[in-house]
Coordinates of C-alpha atoms and ligand atoms in Angstrom, one line a residue:
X1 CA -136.6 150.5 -116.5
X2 CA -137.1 152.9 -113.0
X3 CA -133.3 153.6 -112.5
X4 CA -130.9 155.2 -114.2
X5 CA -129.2 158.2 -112.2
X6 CA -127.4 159.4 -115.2
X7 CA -127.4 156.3 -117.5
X8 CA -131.0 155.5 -118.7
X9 CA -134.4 156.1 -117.4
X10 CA -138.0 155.6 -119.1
X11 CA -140.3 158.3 -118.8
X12 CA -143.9 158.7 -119.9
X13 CA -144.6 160.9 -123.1
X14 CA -148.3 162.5 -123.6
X15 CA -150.5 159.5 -123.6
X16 CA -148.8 157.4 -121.5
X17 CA -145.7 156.0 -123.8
X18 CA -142.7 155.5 -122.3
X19 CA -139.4 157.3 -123.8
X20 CA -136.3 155.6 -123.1
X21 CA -133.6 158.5 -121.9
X22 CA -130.1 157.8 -122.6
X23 CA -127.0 159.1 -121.5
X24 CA -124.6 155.8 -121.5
X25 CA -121.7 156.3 -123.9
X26 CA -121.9 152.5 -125.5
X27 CA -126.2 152.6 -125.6
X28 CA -125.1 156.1 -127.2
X29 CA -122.0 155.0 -129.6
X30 CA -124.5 152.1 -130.5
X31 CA -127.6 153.9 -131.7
X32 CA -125.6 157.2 -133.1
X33 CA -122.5 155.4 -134.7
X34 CA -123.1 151.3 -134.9
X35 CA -126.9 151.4 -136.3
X36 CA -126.5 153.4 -139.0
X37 CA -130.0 154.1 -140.3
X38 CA -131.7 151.8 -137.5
X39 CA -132.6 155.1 -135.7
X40 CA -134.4 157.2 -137.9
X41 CA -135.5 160.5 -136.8
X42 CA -139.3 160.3 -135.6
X43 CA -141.9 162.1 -136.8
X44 CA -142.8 165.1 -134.5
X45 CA -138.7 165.3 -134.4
X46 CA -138.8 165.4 -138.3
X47 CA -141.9 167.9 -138.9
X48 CA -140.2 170.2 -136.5
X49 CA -137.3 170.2 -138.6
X50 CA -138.8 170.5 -141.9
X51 CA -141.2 173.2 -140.3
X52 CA -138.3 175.4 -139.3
X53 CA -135.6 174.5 -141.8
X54 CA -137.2 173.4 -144.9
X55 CA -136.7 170.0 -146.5
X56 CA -133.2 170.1 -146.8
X57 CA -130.5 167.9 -145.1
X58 CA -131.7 168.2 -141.7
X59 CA -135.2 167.2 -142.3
X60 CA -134.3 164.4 -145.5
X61 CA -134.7 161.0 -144.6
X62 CA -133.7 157.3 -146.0
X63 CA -131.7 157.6 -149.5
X64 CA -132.4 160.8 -149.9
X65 CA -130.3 161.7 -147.0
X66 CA -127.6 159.9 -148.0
X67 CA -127.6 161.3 -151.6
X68 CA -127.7 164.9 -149.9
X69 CA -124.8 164.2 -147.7
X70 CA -122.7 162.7 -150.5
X71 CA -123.5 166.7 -152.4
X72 CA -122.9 168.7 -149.8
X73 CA -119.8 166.9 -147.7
X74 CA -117.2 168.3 -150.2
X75 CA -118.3 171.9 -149.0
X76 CA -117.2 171.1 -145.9
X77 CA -113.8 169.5 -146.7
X78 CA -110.4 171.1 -145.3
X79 CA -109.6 172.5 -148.5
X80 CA -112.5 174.5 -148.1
X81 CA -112.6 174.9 -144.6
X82 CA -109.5 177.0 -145.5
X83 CA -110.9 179.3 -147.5
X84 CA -113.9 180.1 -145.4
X85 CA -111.3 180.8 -142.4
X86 CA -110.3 184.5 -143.7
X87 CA -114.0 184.9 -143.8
X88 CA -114.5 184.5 -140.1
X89 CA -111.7 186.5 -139.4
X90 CA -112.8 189.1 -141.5
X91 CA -116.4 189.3 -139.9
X92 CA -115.1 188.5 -136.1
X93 CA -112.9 191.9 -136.8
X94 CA -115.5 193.5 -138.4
X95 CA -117.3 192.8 -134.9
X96 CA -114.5 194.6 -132.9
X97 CA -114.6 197.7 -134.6
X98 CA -118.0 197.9 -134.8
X99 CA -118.3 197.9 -131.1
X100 CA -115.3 200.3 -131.0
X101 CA -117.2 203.3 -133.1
X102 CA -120.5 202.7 -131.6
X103 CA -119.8 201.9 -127.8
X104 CA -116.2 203.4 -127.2
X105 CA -115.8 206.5 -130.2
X106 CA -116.3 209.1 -126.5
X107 CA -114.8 207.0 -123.8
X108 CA -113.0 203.6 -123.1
X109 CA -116.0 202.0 -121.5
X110 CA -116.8 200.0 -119.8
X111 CA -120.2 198.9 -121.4
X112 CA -122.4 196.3 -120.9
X113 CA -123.4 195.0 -124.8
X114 CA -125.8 192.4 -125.3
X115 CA -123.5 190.3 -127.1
X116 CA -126.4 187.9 -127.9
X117 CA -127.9 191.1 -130.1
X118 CA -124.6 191.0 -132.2
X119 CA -123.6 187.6 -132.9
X120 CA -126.1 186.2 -135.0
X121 CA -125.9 188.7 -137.0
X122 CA -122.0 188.0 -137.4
X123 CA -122.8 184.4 -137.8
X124 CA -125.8 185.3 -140.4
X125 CA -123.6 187.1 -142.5
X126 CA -121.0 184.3 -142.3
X127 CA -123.4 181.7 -143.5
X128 CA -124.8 184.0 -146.3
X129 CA -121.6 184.7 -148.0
X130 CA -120.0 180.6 -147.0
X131 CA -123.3 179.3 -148.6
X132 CA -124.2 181.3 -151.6
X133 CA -121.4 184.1 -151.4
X134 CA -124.3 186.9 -151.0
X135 CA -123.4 189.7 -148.6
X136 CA -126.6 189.9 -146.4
X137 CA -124.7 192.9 -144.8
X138 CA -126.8 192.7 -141.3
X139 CA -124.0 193.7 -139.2
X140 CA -124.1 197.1 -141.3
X141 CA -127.6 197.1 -140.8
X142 CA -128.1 196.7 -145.0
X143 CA -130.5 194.2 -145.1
X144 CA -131.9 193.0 -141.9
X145 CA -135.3 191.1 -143.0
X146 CA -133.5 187.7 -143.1
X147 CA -131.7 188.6 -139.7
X148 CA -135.5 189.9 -138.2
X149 CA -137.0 186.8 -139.6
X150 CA -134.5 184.6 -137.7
X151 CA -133.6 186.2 -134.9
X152 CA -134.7 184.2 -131.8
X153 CA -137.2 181.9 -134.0
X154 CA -136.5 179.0 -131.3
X155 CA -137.7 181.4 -128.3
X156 CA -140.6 183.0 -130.1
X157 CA -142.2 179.6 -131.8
X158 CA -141.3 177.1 -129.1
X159 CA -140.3 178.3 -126.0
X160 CA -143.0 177.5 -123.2
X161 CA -145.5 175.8 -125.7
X162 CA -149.1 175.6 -124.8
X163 CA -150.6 172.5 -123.2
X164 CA -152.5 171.8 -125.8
X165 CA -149.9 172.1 -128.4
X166 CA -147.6 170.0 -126.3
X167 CA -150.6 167.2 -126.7
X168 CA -151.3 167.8 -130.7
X169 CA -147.3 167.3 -131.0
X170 CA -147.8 163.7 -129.5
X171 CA -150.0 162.3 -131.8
X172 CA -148.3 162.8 -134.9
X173 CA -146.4 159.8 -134.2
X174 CA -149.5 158.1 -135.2
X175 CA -149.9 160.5 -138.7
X176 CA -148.2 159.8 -141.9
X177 CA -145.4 162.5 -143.0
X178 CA -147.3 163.4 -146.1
X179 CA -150.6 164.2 -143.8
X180 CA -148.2 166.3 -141.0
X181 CA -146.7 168.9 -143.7
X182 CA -150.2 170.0 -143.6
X183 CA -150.0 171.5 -139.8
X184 CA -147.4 174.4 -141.3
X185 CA -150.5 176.4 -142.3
X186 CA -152.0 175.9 -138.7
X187 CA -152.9 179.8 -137.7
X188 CA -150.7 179.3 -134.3
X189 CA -148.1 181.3 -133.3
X190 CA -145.4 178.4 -133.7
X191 CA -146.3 178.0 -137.1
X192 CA -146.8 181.4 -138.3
X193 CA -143.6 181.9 -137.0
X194 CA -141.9 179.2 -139.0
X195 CA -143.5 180.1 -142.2
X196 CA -143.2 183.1 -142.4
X197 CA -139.0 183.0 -141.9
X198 CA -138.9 180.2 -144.3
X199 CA -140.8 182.0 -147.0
X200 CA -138.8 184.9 -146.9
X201 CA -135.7 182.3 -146.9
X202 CA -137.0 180.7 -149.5
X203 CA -137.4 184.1 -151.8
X204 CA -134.7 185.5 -150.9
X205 CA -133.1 182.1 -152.0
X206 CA -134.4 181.5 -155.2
X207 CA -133.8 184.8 -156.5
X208 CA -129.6 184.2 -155.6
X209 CA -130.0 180.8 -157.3
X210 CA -131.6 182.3 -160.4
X211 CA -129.0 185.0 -160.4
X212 CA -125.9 182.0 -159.9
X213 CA -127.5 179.5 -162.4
X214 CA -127.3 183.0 -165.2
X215 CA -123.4 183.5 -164.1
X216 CA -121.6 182.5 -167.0
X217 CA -118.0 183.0 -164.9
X218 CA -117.0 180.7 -162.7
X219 CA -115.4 182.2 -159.5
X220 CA -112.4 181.1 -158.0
X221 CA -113.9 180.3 -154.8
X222 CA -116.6 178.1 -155.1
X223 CA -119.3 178.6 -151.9
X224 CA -121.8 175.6 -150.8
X225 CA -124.5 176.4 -153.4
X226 CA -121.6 176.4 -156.1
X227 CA -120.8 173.0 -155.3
X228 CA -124.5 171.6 -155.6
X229 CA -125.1 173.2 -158.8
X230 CA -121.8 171.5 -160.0
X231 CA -123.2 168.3 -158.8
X232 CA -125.9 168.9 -161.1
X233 CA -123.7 168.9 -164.1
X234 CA -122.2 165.8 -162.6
X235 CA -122.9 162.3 -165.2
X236 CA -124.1 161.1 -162.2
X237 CA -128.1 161.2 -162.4
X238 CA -128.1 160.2 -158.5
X239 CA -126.4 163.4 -157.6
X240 CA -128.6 165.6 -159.2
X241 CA -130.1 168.1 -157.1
X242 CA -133.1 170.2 -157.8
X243 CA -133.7 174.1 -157.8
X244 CA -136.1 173.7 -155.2
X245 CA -134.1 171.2 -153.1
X246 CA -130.8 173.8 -153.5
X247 CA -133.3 176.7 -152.3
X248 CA -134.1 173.9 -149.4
X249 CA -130.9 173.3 -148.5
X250 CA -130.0 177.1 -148.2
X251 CA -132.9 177.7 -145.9
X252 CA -131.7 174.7 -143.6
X253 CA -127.9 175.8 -143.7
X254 CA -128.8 179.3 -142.8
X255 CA -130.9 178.2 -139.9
X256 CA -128.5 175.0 -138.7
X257 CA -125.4 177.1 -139.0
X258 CA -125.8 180.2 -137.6
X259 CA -127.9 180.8 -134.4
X260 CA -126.4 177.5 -133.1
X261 CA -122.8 179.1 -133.6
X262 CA -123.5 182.1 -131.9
X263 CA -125.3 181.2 -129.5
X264 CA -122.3 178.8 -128.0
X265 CA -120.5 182.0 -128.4
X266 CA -122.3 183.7 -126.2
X267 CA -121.5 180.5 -123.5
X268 CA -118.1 180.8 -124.0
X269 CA -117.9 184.7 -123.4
X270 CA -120.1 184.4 -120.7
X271 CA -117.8 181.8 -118.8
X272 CA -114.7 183.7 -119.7
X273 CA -116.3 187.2 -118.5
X274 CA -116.8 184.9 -115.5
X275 CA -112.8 183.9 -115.1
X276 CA -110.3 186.7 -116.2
X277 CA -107.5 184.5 -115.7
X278 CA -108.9 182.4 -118.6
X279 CA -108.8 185.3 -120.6
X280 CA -105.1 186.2 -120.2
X281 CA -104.1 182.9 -121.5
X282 CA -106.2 183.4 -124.2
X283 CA -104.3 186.9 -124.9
X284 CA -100.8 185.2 -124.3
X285 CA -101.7 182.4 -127.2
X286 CA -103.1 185.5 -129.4
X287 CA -99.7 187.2 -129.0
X288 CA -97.9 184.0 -130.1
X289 CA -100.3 183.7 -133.3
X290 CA -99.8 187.4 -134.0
X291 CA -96.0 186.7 -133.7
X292 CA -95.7 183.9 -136.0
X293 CA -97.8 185.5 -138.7
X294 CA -95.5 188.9 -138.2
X295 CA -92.4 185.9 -139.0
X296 CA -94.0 184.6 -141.9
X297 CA -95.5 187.8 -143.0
X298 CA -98.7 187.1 -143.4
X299 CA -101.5 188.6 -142.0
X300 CA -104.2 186.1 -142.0
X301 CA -104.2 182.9 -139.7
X302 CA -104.4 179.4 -140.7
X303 CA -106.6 176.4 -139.3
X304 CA -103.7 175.3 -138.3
X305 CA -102.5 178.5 -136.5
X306 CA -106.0 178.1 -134.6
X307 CA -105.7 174.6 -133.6
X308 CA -102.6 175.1 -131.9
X309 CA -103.9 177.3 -129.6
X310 CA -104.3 174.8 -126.6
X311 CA -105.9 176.9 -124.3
X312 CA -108.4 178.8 -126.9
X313 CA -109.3 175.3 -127.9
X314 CA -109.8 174.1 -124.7
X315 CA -112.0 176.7 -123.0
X316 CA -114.2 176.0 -126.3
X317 CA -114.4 172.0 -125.9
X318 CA -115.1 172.9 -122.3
X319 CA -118.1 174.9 -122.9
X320 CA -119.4 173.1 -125.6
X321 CA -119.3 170.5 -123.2
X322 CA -121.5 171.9 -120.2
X323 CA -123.5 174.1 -122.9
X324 CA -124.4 172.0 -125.5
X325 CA -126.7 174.4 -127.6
X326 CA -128.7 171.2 -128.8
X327 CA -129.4 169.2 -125.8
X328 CA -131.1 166.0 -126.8
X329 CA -132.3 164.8 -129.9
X330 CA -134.6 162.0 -130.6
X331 CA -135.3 158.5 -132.4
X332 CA -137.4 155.9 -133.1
X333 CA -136.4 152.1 -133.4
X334 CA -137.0 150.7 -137.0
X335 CA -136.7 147.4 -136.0
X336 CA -136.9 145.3 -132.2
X337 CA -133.4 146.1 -130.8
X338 CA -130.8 144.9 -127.8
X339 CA -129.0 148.3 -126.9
X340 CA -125.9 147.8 -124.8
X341 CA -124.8 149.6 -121.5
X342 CA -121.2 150.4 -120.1
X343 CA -122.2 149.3 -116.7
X344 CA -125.2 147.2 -115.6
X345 CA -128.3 148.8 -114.0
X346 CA -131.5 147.8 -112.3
X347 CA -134.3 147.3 -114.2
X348 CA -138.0 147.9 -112.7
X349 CA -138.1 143.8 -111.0
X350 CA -134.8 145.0 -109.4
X351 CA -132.7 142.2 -111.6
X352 CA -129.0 143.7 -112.9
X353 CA -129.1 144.0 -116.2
X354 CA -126.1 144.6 -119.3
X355 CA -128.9 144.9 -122.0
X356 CA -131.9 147.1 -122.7
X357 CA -134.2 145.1 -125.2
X358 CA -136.5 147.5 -126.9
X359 CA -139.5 147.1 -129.7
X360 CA -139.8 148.7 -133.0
X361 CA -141.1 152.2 -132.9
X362 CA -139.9 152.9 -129.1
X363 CA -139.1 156.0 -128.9
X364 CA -135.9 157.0 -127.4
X365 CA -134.3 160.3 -126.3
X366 CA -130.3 160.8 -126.8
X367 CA -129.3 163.5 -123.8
X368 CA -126.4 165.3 -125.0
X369 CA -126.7 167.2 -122.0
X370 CA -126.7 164.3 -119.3
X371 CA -124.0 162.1 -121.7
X372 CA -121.6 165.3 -121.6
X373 CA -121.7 165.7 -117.7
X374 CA -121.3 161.8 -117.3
X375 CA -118.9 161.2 -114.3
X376 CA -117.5 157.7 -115.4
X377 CA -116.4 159.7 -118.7
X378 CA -115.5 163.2 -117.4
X379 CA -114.6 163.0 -114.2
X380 CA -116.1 163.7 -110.9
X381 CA -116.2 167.4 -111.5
X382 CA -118.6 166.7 -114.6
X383 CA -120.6 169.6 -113.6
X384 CA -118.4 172.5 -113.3
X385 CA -116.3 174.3 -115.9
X386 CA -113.0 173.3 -116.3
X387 CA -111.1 173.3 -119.3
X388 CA -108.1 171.8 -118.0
X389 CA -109.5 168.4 -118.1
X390 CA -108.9 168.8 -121.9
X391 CA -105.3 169.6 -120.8
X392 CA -104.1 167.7 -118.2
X393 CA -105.0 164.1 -119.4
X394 CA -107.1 162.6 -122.0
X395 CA -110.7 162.5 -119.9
X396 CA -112.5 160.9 -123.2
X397 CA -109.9 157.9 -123.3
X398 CA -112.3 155.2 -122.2
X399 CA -115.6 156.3 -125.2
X400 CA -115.7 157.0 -128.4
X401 CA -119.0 158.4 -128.7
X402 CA -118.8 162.4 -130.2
X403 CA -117.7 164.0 -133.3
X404 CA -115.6 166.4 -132.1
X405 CA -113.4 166.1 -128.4
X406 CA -116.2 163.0 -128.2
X407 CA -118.8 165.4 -127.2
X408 CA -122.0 164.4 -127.9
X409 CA -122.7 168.6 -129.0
X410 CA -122.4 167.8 -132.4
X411 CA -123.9 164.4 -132.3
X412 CA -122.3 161.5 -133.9
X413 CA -123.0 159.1 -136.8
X414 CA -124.5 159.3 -139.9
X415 CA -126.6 162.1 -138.5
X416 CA -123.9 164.2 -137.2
X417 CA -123.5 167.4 -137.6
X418 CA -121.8 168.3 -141.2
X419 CA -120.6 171.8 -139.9
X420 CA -119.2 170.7 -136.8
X421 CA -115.5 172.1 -138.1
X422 CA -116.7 175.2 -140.1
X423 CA -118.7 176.4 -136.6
X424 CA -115.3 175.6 -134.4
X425 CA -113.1 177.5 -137.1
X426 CA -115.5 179.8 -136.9
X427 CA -116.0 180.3 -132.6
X428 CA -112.0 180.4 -132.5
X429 CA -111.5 183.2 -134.6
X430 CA -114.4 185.2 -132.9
X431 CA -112.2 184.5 -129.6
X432 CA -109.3 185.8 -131.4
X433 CA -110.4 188.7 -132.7
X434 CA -112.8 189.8 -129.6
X435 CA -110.4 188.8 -126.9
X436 CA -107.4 190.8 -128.5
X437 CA -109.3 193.8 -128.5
X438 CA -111.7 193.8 -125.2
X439 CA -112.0 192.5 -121.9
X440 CA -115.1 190.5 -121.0
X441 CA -116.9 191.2 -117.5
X442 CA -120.3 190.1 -115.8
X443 CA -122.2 193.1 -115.4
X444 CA -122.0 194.8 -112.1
X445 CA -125.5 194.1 -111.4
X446 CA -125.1 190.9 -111.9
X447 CA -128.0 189.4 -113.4
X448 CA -128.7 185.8 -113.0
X449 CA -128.5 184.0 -116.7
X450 CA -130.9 181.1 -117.2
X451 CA -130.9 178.6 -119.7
X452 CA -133.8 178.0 -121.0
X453 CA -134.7 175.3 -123.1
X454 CA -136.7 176.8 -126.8
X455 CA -137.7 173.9 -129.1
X456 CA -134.2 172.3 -129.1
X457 CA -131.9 175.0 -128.4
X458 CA -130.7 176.1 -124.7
X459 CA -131.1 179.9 -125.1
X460 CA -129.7 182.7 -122.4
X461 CA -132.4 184.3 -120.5
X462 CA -132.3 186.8 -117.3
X463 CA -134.2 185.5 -114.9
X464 CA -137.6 187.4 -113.7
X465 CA -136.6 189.0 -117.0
X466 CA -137.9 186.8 -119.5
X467 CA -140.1 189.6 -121.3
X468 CA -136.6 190.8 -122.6
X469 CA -136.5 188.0 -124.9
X470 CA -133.4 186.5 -125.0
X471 CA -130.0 188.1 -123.7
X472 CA -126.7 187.7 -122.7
X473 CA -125.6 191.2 -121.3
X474 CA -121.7 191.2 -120.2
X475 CA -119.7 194.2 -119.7
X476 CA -117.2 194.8 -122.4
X477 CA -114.1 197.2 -121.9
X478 CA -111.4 197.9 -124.8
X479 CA -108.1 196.7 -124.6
X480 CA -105.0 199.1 -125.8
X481 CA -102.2 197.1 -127.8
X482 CA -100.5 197.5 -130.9
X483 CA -102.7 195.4 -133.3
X484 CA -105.8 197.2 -131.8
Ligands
HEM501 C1 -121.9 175.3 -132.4 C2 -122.6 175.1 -133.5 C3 -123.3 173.9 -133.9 C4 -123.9 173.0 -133.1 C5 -123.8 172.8 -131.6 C6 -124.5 172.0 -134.0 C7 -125.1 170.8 -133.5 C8 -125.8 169.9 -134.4 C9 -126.4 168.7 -133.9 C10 -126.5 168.2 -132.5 C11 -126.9 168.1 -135.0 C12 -127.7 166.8 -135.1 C13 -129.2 167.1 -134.8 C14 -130.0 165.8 -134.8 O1 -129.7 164.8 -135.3 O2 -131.1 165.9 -134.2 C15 -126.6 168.9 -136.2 C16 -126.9 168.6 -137.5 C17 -126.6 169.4 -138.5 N1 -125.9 170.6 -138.5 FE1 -125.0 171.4 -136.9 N2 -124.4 172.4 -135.3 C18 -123.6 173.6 -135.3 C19 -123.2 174.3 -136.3 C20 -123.5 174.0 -137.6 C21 -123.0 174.7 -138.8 C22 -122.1 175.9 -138.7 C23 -123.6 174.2 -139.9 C24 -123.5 174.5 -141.3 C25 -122.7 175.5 -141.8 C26 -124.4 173.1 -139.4 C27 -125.2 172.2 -140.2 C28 -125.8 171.1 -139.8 C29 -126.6 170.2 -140.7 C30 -126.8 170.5 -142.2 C31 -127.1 169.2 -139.9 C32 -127.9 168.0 -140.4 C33 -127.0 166.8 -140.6 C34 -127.7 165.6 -141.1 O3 -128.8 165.3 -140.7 O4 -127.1 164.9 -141.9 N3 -124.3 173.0 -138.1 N4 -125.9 170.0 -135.8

C-alpha cells in the first residue's frame, strides 16, 4: 500500500517489516470496536507496558484481561465517579491556594509557573487517595519519593532512544513473553528507570494493602483497591484477585492515571493562555455553577453541574482532540484479516481499492493523532484549535469510532481506556477551580513549546531548551472576586 495521505500507509519497521498506519475511522471502528480480541497488543507494545506499569490491566492479556476488567469496571461506575468528584475539587483548590501563598503572598503577579511542575503532583495525589485512599501528600511536599520516582519517567526512559535500543526493541516480536520479562534487569537507562519506580510502587503498595487487608472497619467510601479486595470475598473463584496482582494493578493505575491527566492539562492551559476570550467564557459558566450551588446551598459541584458547562467541555474535547497525550498505539493480527476503509485508496499497482487484506501477525499502528485531525470527520480546519466545532454542529455525526466525543484519545473497544470519565471529571474541575482564581498568559518571552514524542506520551518541551527536561512555563496572574 504506497498511498494514504491521511487514511493508511505501510511503512517499514527495523528489519524491513512493513507496519500498516491507520487513521480511517471504519479500518479504525473495525480493529478497536468490531474485532474484539482479534488485535491483541504485540509484544514490544506489551513489555513496554508491563516494564513501566507492572502486570496489571494495561499490560494483562487474553482471559485474564477480561477477568481484570470485570473487577475493576465497578470503580469506575457513576455512582462512584460521584464520590471521587469532591476529591478533585478539593485538590484543584488545594492548587490555587498553593500558588496564591507561594507566588502571590508579596504582590499580585504576574508569574510565570511551570504548571507542568505542579500538576502531576495534583494528579498523583488524586490517584493515591481514588485508588487506595492513602494521602501521598506531594503537593505539601510530605512524601515526594513516589512523585520523584514518576515524575517525567516517559522523557527520562524513552525519549530519543538509542539506535541500538530502537533495533533490540524490534526483535522481540520474534521472543516469547516469558523470555522478554527478562530485559527489565538490562543495566540501561530505560530500564533502570522503570525498575526502579515500579519497585518503590510496588513497596510502597504492598505495605497499604497489608495495612487495608488488617482493617477490620469498613469505610463508607470504598476506593479502587476496596473494591478488588471485595471481589476476593466474592463466591465467585474467577474473580478472585491476588495480593500481588492488587499491588499490580495499583502500580499500573498510578502510572495510567495520573501523568496522562496532567499532562492534557497542561494542553488545555496552554491553548487557553493562548486565547483570553476563551477564558472569559469559561469564567461566565463558572459564575453560573457558583450561582446555582449558592440556590441549592451547597457548596460542592456535581458531575452533572460539570457537564453542563458547554464551553468548559468544549475547549477540553477540543484539545484532547489536537493533543492527544497517547498518540498511537499498536497491534498485531491474530488471525488473516479483510479491514475495511471509508473511502477507497490506491494500492501500490495503482488499482482502487475498498479493502486492505492483511496476514496474521502484521503489525499495525492505530494513529490517534492522524484519525483526530481527519478532514472527512472534523472538518477542513482539522488542524487548528477550535472548540466551536463541538458547538455549532455535531462534526462526529458520520463515525463512531472514540470513547468519549469519538475521539480516538481514549481509544475505543475492549481496550479502551477505563478512566476515561474519572480523568474528564477530573480536567474540568481543575478548569474550574484554576480559572476562577487566575488568569492564564504565554510568557512574555515567548518560548516556543514542542511536542515531543517520549515512549507513547507527547510531552511539552521548549525548544533549544530540551536540557530543562520537560516544561510548560505560562504566566499566571490572580484574579480578585468574591469566591477568591
Ligand atoms: C487524559 C487522561 C488519559 C488519557 C489520554 C488516557 C488514554 C488512554 C489510552 C489511549 C488507553 C489505551 C492504550 C492502548 O491500548 O495502547 C488507555 C488505557 C488505560 N487507561 Fe487511560 N487515559 C487517561 C487517564 C486515565 C485515568 C485517569 C485512569 C485511571 C484512573 C486510566 C487508566 C487506564 C487503564 C487501566 C487502561 C488500560 C485499559 C485496558 O487495557 O483494559 N487512564 N488510556
Amino acid at each position: 500500500m504506497e498511498q494514504g495521505v491521511w487514511k493508511c500507509m505501510a511503512y517499514q519497521d527495523c528489519f524491513g517489516s512493513d507496519i500498516l498506519m491507520l487513521t480511517d475511522p471504519k479500518a479504525l471502528q473495525h480493529i478497536c470496536q468490531k474485532s474484539g480480541y482479534e488485535y491483541p497488543k504485540d509484544n514490544r507494545l506489551n513489555e513496554i507496558t508491563r516494564l513501566s506499569a507492572g502486570d496489571g490491566l494495561v499490560a494483562a492479556i487474553g482471559h485474564a484481561h477480561i477477568r481484570q476488567r470485570n473487577v475493576m469496571t465497578p470503580s469506575f461506575s457513576t455512582t462512584r465517579l460521584r464520590d471521587y468528584v469532591s476529591l478533585f475539587q478539593r485538590t484543584a483548590s488545594k492548587v490555587a491556594d498553593k500558588w496564591k501563598t507561594e507566588f502571590f503572598a508579596e504582590s499580585d503577579g504576574p508569574v510565570t509557573i511551570p504548571v507542568n511542575h505542579w500538576l502531576p503532583r495534583a494528579t498523583l495525589d488524586i490517584i493515591g487517595e481514588a485508588v487506595c485512599s492513602y494521602s501521598f501528600g506531594t503537593l505539601d511536599n510530605e512524601n515526594t519519593e513516589l512523585a520523584d520516582a514518576y515524575a517525567n519517567i516517559f522523557a527520562d526512559s524513552l525519549l530519543i532512544p538509542s539506535r541500538i535500543d530502537v533495533l533490540f526493541k524490534a526483535t522481540w516480536k520474534y521472543f516469547p513473553m516469558r523470555l522478554l520479562h527478562f530485559v527489565e534487569y538490562l543495566p540501561t537507562r530505560e530500564y533502570r528507570r522503570f525498575r526502579g519506580s515500579l519497585k518503590i510502587m510496588k513497596r510502597i503498595g504492598g505495605q497499604i494493602i497489608d495495612e487495608k487487608i488488617k482493617e477490620d472497619t469498613p469505610r463508607k467510601r470504598k476506593d479502587i483497591v476496596d473494591v478488588m479486595i471485595d471481589a476476593n470475598t466474592s463466591f465467585n473463584p474467577k474473580q478472585q484477585v491476588s495480593r500481588d496482582e492488587l499491588t499490580d494493578q495499583m502500580a499500573t493505575l498510578m502510572l495510567a492515571g495520573h501523568e496522562t491527566t496532567a499532562t492534557s492539562l497542561n494542553y488545555i492551559l496552554w491553548e487557553l493562555a493562548k486565547r483570553p476570550e476563551y477564558q472569559a467564557k469559561i469564567r461566565e459558566e463558572i459564575d453560573t455553577l457558583r450561582n446555582n450551588l449558592t440556590r441549592r446551598g451547597e457548596s460542592e459541584y456535581t458531575i452533572e453541574d460539570l457537564e453542563s458547562m458547554k464551553y468548559t467541555v468544549a475547549v477540553v474535547k477540543e484539545t484532547m482532540r489536537l493533543h492527544p497525550i497517547l498518540y498511537h498505539t499498536t497491534r498485531e493480527a491474530a488471525r488473516d484479516d479483510i479491514i475495511p476503509l471509508s473511502e477507497p485508496i490506491k494500492s501500490r499497482t495503482g488499482e482502487l481499492i475498498k479493502n486492505i487484506s492483511i496476514s496474521k501477525g502484521q503489525l499495525v499502528l492505530l494513529s490517534f493523532w492522524g484519525y483526530n485531525r481527519v478532514p472527512a470527520v472534523w472538518g477542513e480546519d482539522a488542524d487548528t484549535w477550535n472548540p466551536k466545532r463541538f458547538l455549532d454542529s455535531d462534526v462526529t455525526r458520520n463515525t463512531n469510532v472514540g470513547l468519549y466525543a469519538n475521539l480516538l484519545t481514549f481509544s475505543a473497544g475492549v481496550r479502551g481506556c477505563i478512566g476515561w470519565r474519572f480523568a474528564v471529571l477530573e480536567i474540568l474541575s481543575f478548569l474550574v477551580e484554576l480559572l476562577e482564581h487566575f488568569k492564564f498568559n504565554i510568557p512574555p518571552e515567548k518560548l516556543e513549546i514542542m511536542r515531543v514524542p517520549a515512549g507513547a506520551i507527547m510531552t511539552p518541551f521548549i525548544r533549544d531548551n530540551m536540557h530543562l527536561g520537560p516544561m510548560m512555563p505560562l504566566q499566571v496572574i490572580p484574579i480578585q472576586n468574591e469566591y477568591a
